Short mmCIF file of C-alpha atoms in Angstrom, two decimals:
data_model
loop_
_atom_site.label_atom_id
_atom_site.label_comp_id
_atom_site.label_asym_id
_atom_site.label_seq_id
_atom_site.Cartn_x
_atom_site.Cartn_y
_atom_site.Cartn_z
CA MET A 172 23.70 -1.33 24.59
CA LYS A 173 21.28 -3.56 22.64
CA SER A 174 20.60 -2.44 18.97
CA ASN A 175 16.90 -2.57 19.37
CA SER A 176 16.44 -0.72 22.46
CA SER A 177 15.07 2.84 22.41
CA MET A 178 17.10 5.85 23.03
CA VAL A 179 14.03 7.46 24.57
CA PRO A 180 12.01 4.94 26.47
CA GLU A 181 8.93 7.16 26.68
CA ALA A 182 8.73 7.34 22.88
CA LYS A 183 7.89 3.48 22.57
CA GLU A 184 4.16 4.03 22.57
CA ALA A 185 4.49 6.65 19.79
CA MET A 186 6.63 4.38 17.83
CA ASN A 187 4.28 1.54 18.24
CA ARG A 188 1.49 3.72 16.69
CA PHE A 189 3.68 4.85 13.98
CA LYS A 190 4.43 1.26 13.13
CA MET A 191 0.83 0.35 13.20
CA GLU A 192 -0.12 3.38 10.95
CA SER A 193 2.80 2.37 8.49
CA ALA A 194 1.49 -1.01 8.37
CA SER A 195 -2.01 0.02 7.55
CA GLU A 196 -0.72 2.12 4.73
CA VAL A 197 0.98 -0.64 2.95
CA GLY A 198 -1.86 -3.06 3.53
CA VAL A 199 -0.11 -5.35 6.25
CA ASN A 200 -2.39 -6.46 9.06
CA LEU A 201 -0.23 -6.22 12.28
CA LYS A 202 -1.86 -7.29 15.59
CA GLN A 203 -0.76 -6.30 19.12
CA GLY A 204 1.99 -8.56 20.34
CA TYR A 205 3.48 -11.26 18.46
CA ASN A 206 3.74 -10.94 14.69
CA GLY A 207 6.26 -13.63 13.74
CA ASP A 208 4.01 -15.02 10.99
CA LEU A 209 4.65 -12.03 8.86
CA THR A 210 6.84 -12.61 5.82
CA SER A 211 10.12 -10.96 5.30
CA ARG A 212 8.59 -8.89 2.52
CA GLN A 213 5.78 -7.75 4.67
CA ALA A 214 8.04 -6.67 7.46
CA GLY A 215 10.46 -4.88 5.00
CA SER A 216 7.46 -3.18 3.48
CA ILE A 217 6.46 -1.70 7.03
CA GLY A 218 10.05 -0.67 7.82
CA GLY A 219 10.66 0.96 4.36
CA GLN A 220 7.35 2.96 4.87
CA MET A 221 8.55 4.11 8.36
CA VAL A 222 11.82 5.34 6.82
CA LYS A 223 10.18 6.91 3.88
CA LYS A 224 7.86 8.87 6.28
CA MET A 225 10.73 9.75 8.50
CA ILE A 226 12.73 11.21 5.56
CA GLU A 227 9.65 13.14 4.18
CA SER A 228 9.14 14.68 7.58
CA TYR A 229 12.93 15.76 7.90
CA GLU A 230 12.91 17.16 4.44
CA LYS A 231 9.78 19.28 5.26
CA SER A 232 11.40 20.60 8.57
CA MET A 233 14.29 21.71 6.46
CA LYS A 234 12.14 24.08 4.44
#
């Protein structure tokens, strides 16, 4: 199995919206389609924001 494939293909659109929302929050301008012009720092900040929000969501669900 490819490491970048979704476990739930139906979640692809929701994950894309989540990525766009996270990018907006950290001030990175993502466009639909190819974003190969992003720096590693920009891409990392988007991924970091996504992980931060997922952890916060999980912690809230534990209460």
